[in-house]
């Protein structure tokens, strides 16, 4: 199996330089930009000379580094709608292209959502779409600028670049603003300055093929040149290196550049090392192109793997059945929005792999190439899609953008062995952006996109999720099944899935699960199921995501506890173990993320269905997945974020342990309460549960898991409260932790007698005055100044580098509580 130690080393030493070569010389220009969060009267305002104290100095700009998202904080601000409008970036760069007649490019890895690029006052390019990569050629504009005396007089030979970025609402743009995620603004991925020769490789597509037994692999390369109008001879050398760096194939030939297309001869490799989630073997293709004036080198990572979707059956990789055990991700993180750093992305992908994931759907747009590089080297299969999401179908500009984004996604990510599916849309049955919702027009455009995807890449499948009237068009379809959340009971899951599987050729269930408010737990988590009618079905319908009105459903009537979601996930995973026909599933999502359409959630403006919080803090559900999907021995006692349980004296309480070990022994307050063997079909917790009488006050738990001679353990201390409480009537606010200048405070809800109200869910509002500042707008359970209580409490942090601060917490109907911090 693919051992953790192996892939961590692989990640640290292999992903770093993994970026596909985009030019002979590429320079990151991420630092020292100046940003303005508003519009200008024109580009002249960005470049005109400014004297100190003069009116031209207004408005005020701020220094930023890229990646930068101008919704990093307001996306989850509980008191305002996030900013949607223009912003400007400017910077002076040094341009020195080493190539005779070479071209100078700005390469954008991702900008949201519309972009205009200027050299001095000359507009040189624009782009619509927030997620695909694109370039603008600034060669001629730079040359013209250097001919202007102002280049030396005002700019001392540097080139002023101004970029207008706009995420304003636009019905004729994808994705729709009805989507359940923010349409972020900003230059939120890297920006590169590239120098390329006069004739260079614009695109290299490598079609890799191998039989299911891995006896023989072939590699067919297609090259598109950047300047098809020039005629020259080009010497091409291709070298293929195996995962150990040994050359296994080579080709040298000479071609004419006329026409701009080159198709070298096919390379054959006997018994190639196969790419798989357990052993993601990657080859390196090194292509050197030489003309009379320059040499150009491009490198690509490739993988040999054979994929097959059985009709109404499972998925096969390299001739063996592989159950796709998946999740989803949005490009979103606490404190930065879409502007995730490379280290943040890699930390998230590492956690995903450690959870046991072998498949991921990248929702709902093309993501950073670093994500795809990580999937290649970690061994995670991918469904990647364009952002045609909700709202209906727009006019000619709308459709043009969708076609272009599909083309760009496939061309830019074609060579990634991890990708097995191109997604064409999500929830395209959702109306609202146009007066007329025409299913036939949507079907016609879906057919067009499907044909385009197969023309660009015949080797991969196409897919959509939740649009029944288009399910016959694509290769793979996922209906909307939310058993136990938006509809029905979680015990309905298997039957509902089997019924849907029979309706299409290839069924793959993506998006299931439910919300959980981190740190909220329940003694009786399934009590809301008594209100649910099982016969009502489990397919999501209009209005089900709302917290108001409609039929009884757990999403509206449940407690949003981690306890309930762990049971729901546990049941789904138990069932999936025995569904021999199942292609796979993908839990929605891995990480909580911001959304403008959920202001009333316990953490406002956050979709809380993740198994980790928006800052990667693990919820209990993470360990449920690990117990089913990983092989490295693990054990986890449920409740590490549950400090106090409650009940009657001598009442038996269930202690659940999640583990993949064959047997686990539990110790309570130093005494063994028995050893149990794991059985995946014994729900809940695969039989690893004990009914235990707890003593009032502190209780200590230790679980020891055994796999043969291997032993691992987990320990936990909880209090047990037997005192009954009434209605919350007062609050207590106190410091509970300090690390450096960071202080953690806790608000607790108490009744009139001062007894903690452990099931209270009141809204709490934090504030601070003085020398300290709240760490809020993080979109986490301990990083929002407005938050629902979890088990009668809530946490937040305050940064206090010096001086004094007074923090307070308010809740309707109660006196404000204060604490002074020094």
PDB file of C-alpha atoms in Angstrom, residues 496-755:
ATOM      1  CA  UNK A 496     -32.284   5.315  -3.086  1.00  0.00           C
ATOM      2  CA  UNK A 497     -28.855   4.881  -4.669  1.00  0.00           C
ATOM      3  CA  UNK A 498     -29.778   1.565  -6.283  1.00  0.00           C
ATOM      4  CA  UNK A 499     -32.919   3.071  -7.778  1.00  0.00           C
ATOM      5  CA  UNK A 500     -30.962   5.975  -9.268  1.00  0.00           C
ATOM      6  CA  UNK A 501     -28.165   3.718 -10.526  1.00  0.00           C
ATOM      7  CA  UNK A 502     -30.628   1.820 -12.740  1.00  0.00           C
ATOM      8  CA  UNK A 503     -31.657   5.014 -14.548  1.00  0.00           C
ATOM      9  CA  UNK A 504     -28.268   5.821 -16.139  1.00  0.00           C
ATOM     10  CA  UNK A 505     -25.333   3.976 -17.683  1.00  0.00           C
ATOM     11  CA  UNK A 506     -22.768   5.312 -15.221  1.00  0.00           C
ATOM     12  CA  UNK A 507     -23.862   6.400 -11.744  1.00  0.00           C
ATOM     13  CA  UNK A 508     -21.432   8.232  -9.465  1.00  0.00           C
ATOM     14  CA  UNK A 509     -22.893   9.769  -6.317  1.00  0.00           C
ATOM     15  CA  UNK A 510     -21.252  13.099  -5.518  1.00  0.00           C
ATOM     16  CA  UNK A 511     -22.475  15.428  -2.774  1.00  0.00           C
ATOM     17  CA  UNK A 512     -23.882  13.773   0.319  1.00  0.00           C
ATOM     18  CA  UNK A 513     -23.603  14.497   4.030  1.00  0.00           C
ATOM     19  CA  UNK A 514     -24.870  17.403   6.133  1.00  0.00           C
ATOM     20  CA  UNK A 515     -23.908  20.433   8.207  1.00  0.00           C
ATOM     21  CA  UNK A 516     -22.286  20.257  11.615  1.00  0.00           C
ATOM     22  CA  UNK A 517     -21.479  23.178  13.890  1.00  0.00           C
ATOM     23  CA  UNK A 518     -17.968  22.402  15.120  1.00  0.00           C
ATOM     24  CA  UNK A 519     -17.771  21.799  18.890  1.00  0.00           C
ATOM     25  CA  UNK A 520     -21.523  21.152  19.163  1.00  0.00           C
ATOM     26  CA  UNK A 521     -22.383  17.677  20.427  1.00  0.00           C
ATOM     27  CA  UNK A 522     -25.562  15.877  21.488  1.00  0.00           C
ATOM     28  CA  UNK A 523     -26.514  13.112  23.921  1.00  0.00           C
ATOM     29  CA  UNK A 524     -29.430  12.106  21.670  1.00  0.00           C
ATOM     30  CA  UNK A 525     -28.362  13.187  18.181  1.00  0.00           C
ATOM     31  CA  UNK A 526     -30.946  11.217  16.184  1.00  0.00           C
ATOM     32  CA  UNK A 527     -34.027  12.566  17.931  1.00  0.00           C
ATOM     33  CA  UNK A 528     -34.978  14.774  14.955  1.00  0.00           C
ATOM     34  CA  UNK A 529     -35.438  11.645  12.803  1.00  0.00           C
ATOM     35  CA  UNK A 530     -38.728  10.946  14.604  1.00  0.00           C
ATOM     36  CA  UNK A 531     -40.248  13.853  12.660  1.00  0.00           C
ATOM     37  CA  UNK A 532     -39.110  12.599   9.256  1.00  0.00           C
ATOM     38  CA  UNK A 533     -41.272  10.567   6.877  1.00  0.00           C
ATOM     39  CA  UNK A 534     -39.093   7.963   5.200  1.00  0.00           C
ATOM     40  CA  UNK A 535     -41.439   7.567   2.227  1.00  0.00           C
ATOM     41  CA  UNK A 536     -40.963  11.247   1.348  1.00  0.00           C
ATOM     42  CA  UNK A 537     -37.840  10.374  -0.648  1.00  0.00           C
ATOM     43  CA  UNK A 538     -34.246  11.522  -0.330  1.00  0.00           C
ATOM     44  CA  UNK A 539     -33.821  13.624  -3.478  1.00  0.00           C
ATOM     45  CA  UNK A 540     -33.139  17.294  -2.798  1.00  0.00           C
ATOM     46  CA  UNK A 541     -35.894  19.633  -3.978  1.00  0.00           C
ATOM     47  CA  UNK A 542     -36.418  23.370  -4.320  1.00  0.00           C
ATOM     48  CA  UNK A 543     -36.378  25.048  -0.917  1.00  0.00           C
ATOM     49  CA  UNK A 544     -34.818  22.146   0.966  1.00  0.00           C
ATOM     50  CA  UNK A 545     -31.619  24.100   1.686  1.00  0.00           C
ATOM     51  CA  UNK A 546     -33.635  26.798   3.462  1.00  0.00           C
ATOM     52  CA  UNK A 547     -33.808  26.897   7.255  1.00  0.00           C
ATOM     53  CA  UNK A 548     -37.461  27.910   7.031  1.00  0.00           C
ATOM     54  CA  UNK A 549     -40.724  26.312   5.919  1.00  0.00           C
ATOM     55  CA  UNK A 550     -41.443  23.126   4.016  1.00  0.00           C
ATOM     56  CA  UNK A 551     -41.555  19.534   5.173  1.00  0.00           C
ATOM     57  CA  UNK A 552     -39.748  18.268   8.254  1.00  0.00           C
ATOM     58  CA  UNK A 553     -36.090  17.578   7.495  1.00  0.00           C
ATOM     59  CA  UNK A 554     -32.953  17.248   9.548  1.00  0.00           C
ATOM     60  CA  UNK A 555     -31.306  20.219   7.823  1.00  0.00           C
ATOM     61  CA  UNK A 556     -34.074  22.427   9.262  1.00  0.00           C
ATOM     62  CA  UNK A 557     -35.224  20.545  12.367  1.00  0.00           C
ATOM     63  CA  UNK A 558     -32.031  18.829  13.536  1.00  0.00           C
ATOM     64  CA  UNK A 559     -29.447  20.092  16.001  1.00  0.00           C
ATOM     65  CA  UNK A 560     -26.526  20.472  13.563  1.00  0.00           C
ATOM     66  CA  UNK A 561     -24.350  18.531  15.990  1.00  0.00           C
ATOM     67  CA  UNK A 562     -21.166  16.707  15.146  1.00  0.00           C
ATOM     68  CA  UNK A 563     -22.748  13.713  16.869  1.00  0.00           C
ATOM     69  CA  UNK A 564     -25.526  13.416  14.299  1.00  0.00           C
ATOM     70  CA  UNK A 565     -23.275  13.897  11.293  1.00  0.00           C
ATOM     71  CA  UNK A 566     -20.896  11.218  12.549  1.00  0.00           C
ATOM     72  CA  UNK A 567     -23.827   8.790  12.667  1.00  0.00           C
ATOM     73  CA  UNK A 568     -24.962   9.784   9.176  1.00  0.00           C
ATOM     74  CA  UNK A 569     -21.474   9.351   7.740  1.00  0.00           C
ATOM     75  CA  UNK A 570     -20.920   6.121   9.648  1.00  0.00           C
ATOM     76  CA  UNK A 571     -24.098   4.632   8.148  1.00  0.00           C
ATOM     77  CA  UNK A 572     -23.224   5.699   4.594  1.00  0.00           C
ATOM     78  CA  UNK A 573     -19.722   4.246   4.816  1.00  0.00           C
ATOM     79  CA  UNK A 574     -21.027   1.016   6.322  1.00  0.00           C
ATOM     80  CA  UNK A 575     -23.448   0.611   3.417  1.00  0.00           C
ATOM     81  CA  UNK A 576     -20.872   1.471   0.763  1.00  0.00           C
ATOM     82  CA  UNK A 577     -18.717  -1.439   1.925  1.00  0.00           C
ATOM     83  CA  UNK A 578     -21.373  -3.872   0.613  1.00  0.00           C
ATOM     84  CA  UNK A 579     -22.560  -2.111  -2.579  1.00  0.00           C
ATOM     85  CA  UNK A 580     -20.616  -4.229  -5.069  1.00  0.00           C
ATOM     86  CA  UNK A 581     -21.988  -2.327  -8.064  1.00  0.00           C
ATOM     87  CA  UNK A 582     -21.040   1.105  -6.691  1.00  0.00           C
ATOM     88  CA  UNK A 583     -18.653   3.237  -8.734  1.00  0.00           C
ATOM     89  CA  UNK A 584     -18.050   5.485  -5.777  1.00  0.00           C
ATOM     90  CA  UNK A 585     -19.125   8.581  -3.924  1.00  0.00           C
ATOM     91  CA  UNK A 586     -17.783  11.970  -2.888  1.00  0.00           C
ATOM     92  CA  UNK A 587     -18.716  13.523   0.449  1.00  0.00           C
ATOM     93  CA  UNK A 588     -19.611  17.221   0.286  1.00  0.00           C
ATOM     94  CA  UNK A 589     -17.206  18.886   1.107  1.00  0.00           C
ATOM     95  CA  UNK A 590     -13.889  18.301   2.829  1.00  0.00           C
ATOM     96  CA  UNK A 591     -13.677  21.792   4.355  1.00  0.00           C
ATOM     97  CA  UNK A 592     -16.237  24.371   5.470  1.00  0.00           C
ATOM     98  CA  UNK A 593     -16.374  27.270   2.999  1.00  0.00           C
ATOM     99  CA  UNK A 594     -17.866  30.718   2.655  1.00  0.00           C
ATOM    100  CA  UNK A 595     -21.155  31.318   0.865  1.00  0.00           C
ATOM    101  CA  UNK A 596     -23.265  34.445   0.424  1.00  0.00           C
ATOM    102  CA  UNK A 597     -26.557  32.524   0.481  1.00  0.00           C
ATOM    103  CA  UNK A 598     -26.384  31.173   4.064  1.00  0.00           C
ATOM    104  CA  UNK A 599     -26.394  34.221   6.382  1.00  0.00           C
ATOM    105  CA  UNK A 600     -28.372  32.422   9.110  1.00  0.00           C
ATOM    106  CA  UNK A 601     -26.102  29.434   9.629  1.00  0.00           C
ATOM    107  CA  UNK A 602     -24.576  28.987  13.125  1.00  0.00           C
ATOM    108  CA  UNK A 603     -21.406  30.508  11.668  1.00  0.00           C
ATOM    109  CA  UNK A 604     -22.926  33.151   9.372  1.00  0.00           C
ATOM    110  CA  UNK A 605     -22.159  32.937   5.669  1.00  0.00           C
ATOM    111  CA  UNK A 606     -20.442  29.544   6.003  1.00  0.00           C
ATOM    112  CA  UNK A 607     -21.486  26.209   4.527  1.00  0.00           C
ATOM    113  CA  UNK A 608     -20.641  23.970   7.486  1.00  0.00           C
ATOM    114  CA  UNK A 609     -20.778  20.549   5.857  1.00  0.00           C
ATOM    115  CA  UNK A 610     -17.012  20.069   5.962  1.00  0.00           C
ATOM    116  CA  UNK A 611     -15.211  17.445   8.025  1.00  0.00           C
ATOM    117  CA  UNK A 612     -12.681  20.129   8.871  1.00  0.00           C
ATOM    118  CA  UNK A 613     -13.327  23.777   9.587  1.00  0.00           C
ATOM    119  CA  UNK A 614     -12.321  26.602   7.288  1.00  0.00           C
ATOM    120  CA  UNK A 615      -8.916  26.763   9.035  1.00  0.00           C
ATOM    121  CA  UNK A 616      -8.402  22.965   8.744  1.00  0.00           C
ATOM    122  CA  UNK A 617      -9.344  22.281  12.378  1.00  0.00           C
ATOM    123  CA  UNK A 618     -10.581  18.682  12.317  1.00  0.00           C
ATOM    124  CA  UNK A 619     -14.120  17.852  13.295  1.00  0.00           C
ATOM    125  CA  UNK A 620     -14.968  14.435  14.722  1.00  0.00           C
ATOM    126  CA  UNK A 621     -16.240  13.224  11.328  1.00  0.00           C
ATOM    127  CA  UNK A 622     -12.695  13.252   9.927  1.00  0.00           C
ATOM    128  CA  UNK A 623     -11.885  10.235  12.073  1.00  0.00           C
ATOM    129  CA  UNK A 624     -14.994   8.339  10.984  1.00  0.00           C
ATOM    130  CA  UNK A 625     -13.687   8.444   7.418  1.00  0.00           C
ATOM    131  CA  UNK A 626     -10.213   7.439   8.539  1.00  0.00           C
ATOM    132  CA  UNK A 627     -11.604   4.398  10.341  1.00  0.00           C
ATOM    133  CA  UNK A 628     -13.108   3.094   7.074  1.00  0.00           C
ATOM    134  CA  UNK A 629     -10.714   4.360   4.432  1.00  0.00           C
ATOM    135  CA  UNK A 630      -7.157   4.141   5.803  1.00  0.00           C
ATOM    136  CA  UNK A 631      -4.808   1.257   6.519  1.00  0.00           C
ATOM    137  CA  UNK A 632      -2.301   2.884   8.867  1.00  0.00           C
ATOM    138  CA  UNK A 633      -3.597   1.880  12.301  1.00  0.00           C
ATOM    139  CA  UNK A 634      -5.544   4.683  13.964  1.00  0.00           C
ATOM    140  CA  UNK A 635      -7.854   5.112  16.945  1.00  0.00           C
ATOM    141  CA  UNK A 636      -9.947   8.079  18.079  1.00  0.00           C
ATOM    142  CA  UNK A 637     -12.352   8.420  20.985  1.00  0.00           C
ATOM    143  CA  UNK A 638     -15.347  10.516  20.004  1.00  0.00           C
ATOM    144  CA  UNK A 639     -15.607  13.876  21.774  1.00  0.00           C
ATOM    145  CA  UNK A 640     -12.250  15.646  21.886  1.00  0.00           C
ATOM    146  CA  UNK A 641     -14.041  18.983  21.465  1.00  0.00           C
ATOM    147  CA  UNK A 642     -16.815  18.056  23.928  1.00  0.00           C
ATOM    148  CA  UNK A 643     -15.558  19.112  27.379  1.00  0.00           C
ATOM    149  CA  UNK A 644     -18.721  18.358  29.367  1.00  0.00           C
ATOM    150  CA  UNK A 645     -21.310  15.621  28.929  1.00  0.00           C
ATOM    151  CA  UNK A 646     -24.551  15.507  30.906  1.00  0.00           C
ATOM    152  CA  UNK A 647     -27.141  13.109  32.283  1.00  0.00           C
ATOM    153  CA  UNK A 648     -28.500  11.516  35.433  1.00  0.00           C
ATOM    154  CA  UNK A 649     -26.356   9.964  38.171  1.00  0.00           C
ATOM    155  CA  UNK A 650     -25.470   6.354  37.277  1.00  0.00           C
ATOM    156  CA  UNK A 651     -26.996   6.740  33.791  1.00  0.00           C
ATOM    157  CA  UNK A 652     -25.229   4.642  31.162  1.00  0.00           C
ATOM    158  CA  UNK A 653     -23.612   6.701  28.410  1.00  0.00           C
ATOM    159  CA  UNK A 654     -22.357   5.476  25.045  1.00  0.00           C
ATOM    160  CA  UNK A 655     -18.632   5.898  24.465  1.00  0.00           C
ATOM    161  CA  UNK A 656     -17.787   5.546  20.781  1.00  0.00           C
ATOM    162  CA  UNK A 657     -14.349   4.793  19.393  1.00  0.00           C
ATOM    163  CA  UNK A 658     -13.459   5.065  15.711  1.00  0.00           C
ATOM    164  CA  UNK A 659     -10.638   2.797  14.621  1.00  0.00           C
ATOM    165  CA  UNK A 660      -9.521   0.625  11.716  1.00  0.00           C
ATOM    166  CA  UNK A 661      -7.846  -1.850  14.062  1.00  0.00           C
ATOM    167  CA  UNK A 662      -9.090  -5.400  14.476  1.00  0.00           C
ATOM    168  CA  UNK A 663      -9.796  -4.884  18.172  1.00  0.00           C
ATOM    169  CA  UNK A 664      -9.930  -2.072  20.712  1.00  0.00           C
ATOM    170  CA  UNK A 665      -9.907  -2.093  24.516  1.00  0.00           C
ATOM    171  CA  UNK A 666     -11.426   0.842  26.399  1.00  0.00           C
ATOM    172  CA  UNK A 667     -10.322   2.012  29.838  1.00  0.00           C
ATOM    173  CA  UNK A 668     -12.491   4.368  31.899  1.00  0.00           C
ATOM    174  CA  UNK A 669     -10.905   6.008  34.932  1.00  0.00           C
ATOM    175  CA  UNK A 670      -8.092   3.480  34.817  1.00  0.00           C
ATOM    176  CA  UNK A 671     -10.243   0.334  34.593  1.00  0.00           C
ATOM    177  CA  UNK A 672     -10.871  -1.785  31.530  1.00  0.00           C
ATOM    178  CA  UNK A 673     -14.514  -1.921  30.428  1.00  0.00           C
ATOM    179  CA  UNK A 674     -13.836  -4.571  27.812  1.00  0.00           C
ATOM    180  CA  UNK A 675     -12.194  -5.448  24.543  1.00  0.00           C
ATOM    181  CA  UNK A 676     -14.271  -5.399  21.351  1.00  0.00           C
ATOM    182  CA  UNK A 677     -13.622  -6.600  17.830  1.00  0.00           C
ATOM    183  CA  UNK A 678     -14.367  -4.312  14.924  1.00  0.00           C
ATOM    184  CA  UNK A 679     -17.228  -5.227  12.577  1.00  0.00           C
ATOM    185  CA  UNK A 680     -18.024  -2.670   9.862  1.00  0.00           C
ATOM    186  CA  UNK A 681     -21.650  -3.817   9.707  1.00  0.00           C
ATOM    187  CA  UNK A 682     -22.260  -3.285  13.431  1.00  0.00           C
ATOM    188  CA  UNK A 683     -23.598   0.284  13.564  1.00  0.00           C
ATOM    189  CA  UNK A 684     -22.567   2.641  15.064  1.00  0.00           C
ATOM    190  CA  UNK A 685     -18.774   2.862  15.259  1.00  0.00           C
ATOM    191  CA  UNK A 686     -18.318  -0.598  13.711  1.00  0.00           C
ATOM    192  CA  UNK A 687     -19.204  -2.168  17.054  1.00  0.00           C
ATOM    193  CA  UNK A 688     -16.554  -0.206  18.963  1.00  0.00           C
ATOM    194  CA  UNK A 689     -18.938   1.296  21.504  1.00  0.00           C
ATOM    195  CA  UNK A 690     -19.393   0.813  25.207  1.00  0.00           C
ATOM    196  CA  UNK A 691     -22.231   1.728  27.563  1.00  0.00           C
ATOM    197  CA  UNK A 692     -20.563   3.151  30.659  1.00  0.00           C
ATOM    198  CA  UNK A 693     -21.727   4.711  33.927  1.00  0.00           C
ATOM    199  CA  UNK A 694     -19.787   7.946  34.408  1.00  0.00           C
ATOM    200  CA  UNK A 695     -19.043   9.579  37.722  1.00  0.00           C
ATOM    201  CA  UNK A 696     -19.988  13.200  38.367  1.00  0.00           C
ATOM    202  CA  UNK A 697     -17.041  15.477  37.607  1.00  0.00           C
ATOM    203  CA  UNK A 698     -13.932  14.431  35.713  1.00  0.00           C
ATOM    204  CA  UNK A 699     -13.678  11.159  33.763  1.00  0.00           C
ATOM    205  CA  UNK A 700     -10.654   9.851  31.918  1.00  0.00           C
ATOM    206  CA  UNK A 701     -10.860   7.576  28.871  1.00  0.00           C
ATOM    207  CA  UNK A 702      -8.151   5.618  27.082  1.00  0.00           C
ATOM    208  CA  UNK A 703      -8.643   3.452  23.988  1.00  0.00           C
ATOM    209  CA  UNK A 704      -5.944   0.959  22.972  1.00  0.00           C
ATOM    210  CA  UNK A 705      -6.189  -0.369  19.423  1.00  0.00           C
ATOM    211  CA  UNK A 706      -4.425  -3.541  18.339  1.00  0.00           C
ATOM    212  CA  UNK A 707      -3.502  -4.809  14.889  1.00  0.00           C
ATOM    213  CA  UNK A 708      -1.444  -7.882  15.594  1.00  0.00           C
ATOM    214  CA  UNK A 709       1.634  -6.671  17.443  1.00  0.00           C
ATOM    215  CA  UNK A 710       0.990  -3.044  16.511  1.00  0.00           C
ATOM    216  CA  UNK A 711      -0.677  -0.916  19.186  1.00  0.00           C
ATOM    217  CA  UNK A 712      -1.856   2.700  19.128  1.00  0.00           C
ATOM    218  CA  UNK A 713      -3.875   4.602  21.726  1.00  0.00           C
ATOM    219  CA  UNK A 714      -5.947   7.711  22.264  1.00  0.00           C
ATOM    220  CA  UNK A 715      -6.858   9.459  25.523  1.00  0.00           C
ATOM    221  CA  UNK A 716      -9.563  11.919  26.479  1.00  0.00           C
ATOM    222  CA  UNK A 717     -10.765  13.667  29.631  1.00  0.00           C
ATOM    223  CA  UNK A 718     -14.368  14.875  29.962  1.00  0.00           C
ATOM    224  CA  UNK A 719     -16.491  16.245  32.753  1.00  0.00           C
ATOM    225  CA  UNK A 720     -19.903  14.755  33.518  1.00  0.00           C
ATOM    226  CA  UNK A 721     -22.601  17.162  34.733  1.00  0.00           C
ATOM    227  CA  UNK A 722     -25.627  15.796  36.596  1.00  0.00           C
ATOM    228  CA  UNK A 723     -27.038  19.148  37.702  1.00  0.00           C
ATOM    229  CA  UNK A 724     -30.159  20.139  35.762  1.00  0.00           C
ATOM    230  CA  UNK A 725     -30.471  23.574  34.225  1.00  0.00           C
ATOM    231  CA  UNK A 726     -33.233  25.944  33.285  1.00  0.00           C
ATOM    232  CA  UNK A 727     -33.504  28.605  30.625  1.00  0.00           C
ATOM    233  CA  UNK A 728     -30.290  30.587  29.910  1.00  0.00           C
ATOM    234  CA  UNK A 729     -30.458  33.769  31.969  1.00  0.00           C
ATOM    235  CA  UNK A 730     -26.882  35.049  32.297  1.00  0.00           C
ATOM    236  CA  UNK A 731     -23.444  34.787  30.787  1.00  0.00           C
ATOM    237  CA  UNK A 732     -19.932  34.308  32.058  1.00  0.00           C
ATOM    238  CA  UNK A 733     -16.934  35.537  30.056  1.00  0.00           C
ATOM    239  CA  UNK A 734     -13.398  34.561  30.993  1.00  0.00           C
ATOM    240  CA  UNK A 735      -9.910  33.915  29.682  1.00  0.00           C
ATOM    241  CA  UNK A 736      -9.170  30.208  29.248  1.00  0.00           C
ATOM    242  CA  UNK A 737      -5.855  30.241  27.422  1.00  0.00           C
ATOM    243  CA  UNK A 738      -2.925  32.408  26.374  1.00  0.00           C
ATOM    244  CA  UNK A 739      -0.103  31.818  23.912  1.00  0.00           C
ATOM    245  CA  UNK A 740       2.194  34.735  23.227  1.00  0.00           C
ATOM    246  CA  UNK A 741       0.013  37.744  22.489  1.00  0.00           C
ATOM    247  CA  UNK A 742      -2.986  35.541  21.592  1.00  0.00           C
ATOM    248  CA  UNK A 743      -5.663  35.116  24.263  1.00  0.00           C
ATOM    249  CA  UNK A 744      -8.599  32.714  24.047  1.00  0.00           C
ATOM    250  CA  UNK A 745     -11.783  33.740  25.846  1.00  0.00           C
ATOM    251  CA  UNK A 746     -14.892  31.659  26.453  1.00  0.00           C
ATOM    252  CA  UNK A 747     -18.480  32.793  26.867  1.00  0.00           C
ATOM    253  CA  UNK A 748     -20.744  30.412  28.812  1.00  0.00           C
ATOM    254  CA  UNK A 749     -24.537  30.463  29.121  1.00  0.00           C
ATOM    255  CA  UNK A 750     -25.884  29.870  32.638  1.00  0.00           C
ATOM    256  CA  UNK A 751     -29.326  29.657  34.194  1.00  0.00           C
ATOM    257  CA  UNK A 752     -30.458  31.811  37.140  1.00  0.00           C
ATOM    258  CA  UNK A 753     -28.644  29.505  39.571  1.00  0.00           C
ATOM    259  CA  UNK A 754     -25.393  29.619  37.644  1.00  0.00           C
ATOM    260  CA  UNK A 755     -25.727  26.089  36.223  1.00  0.00           C
TER     261      UNK A 755
END
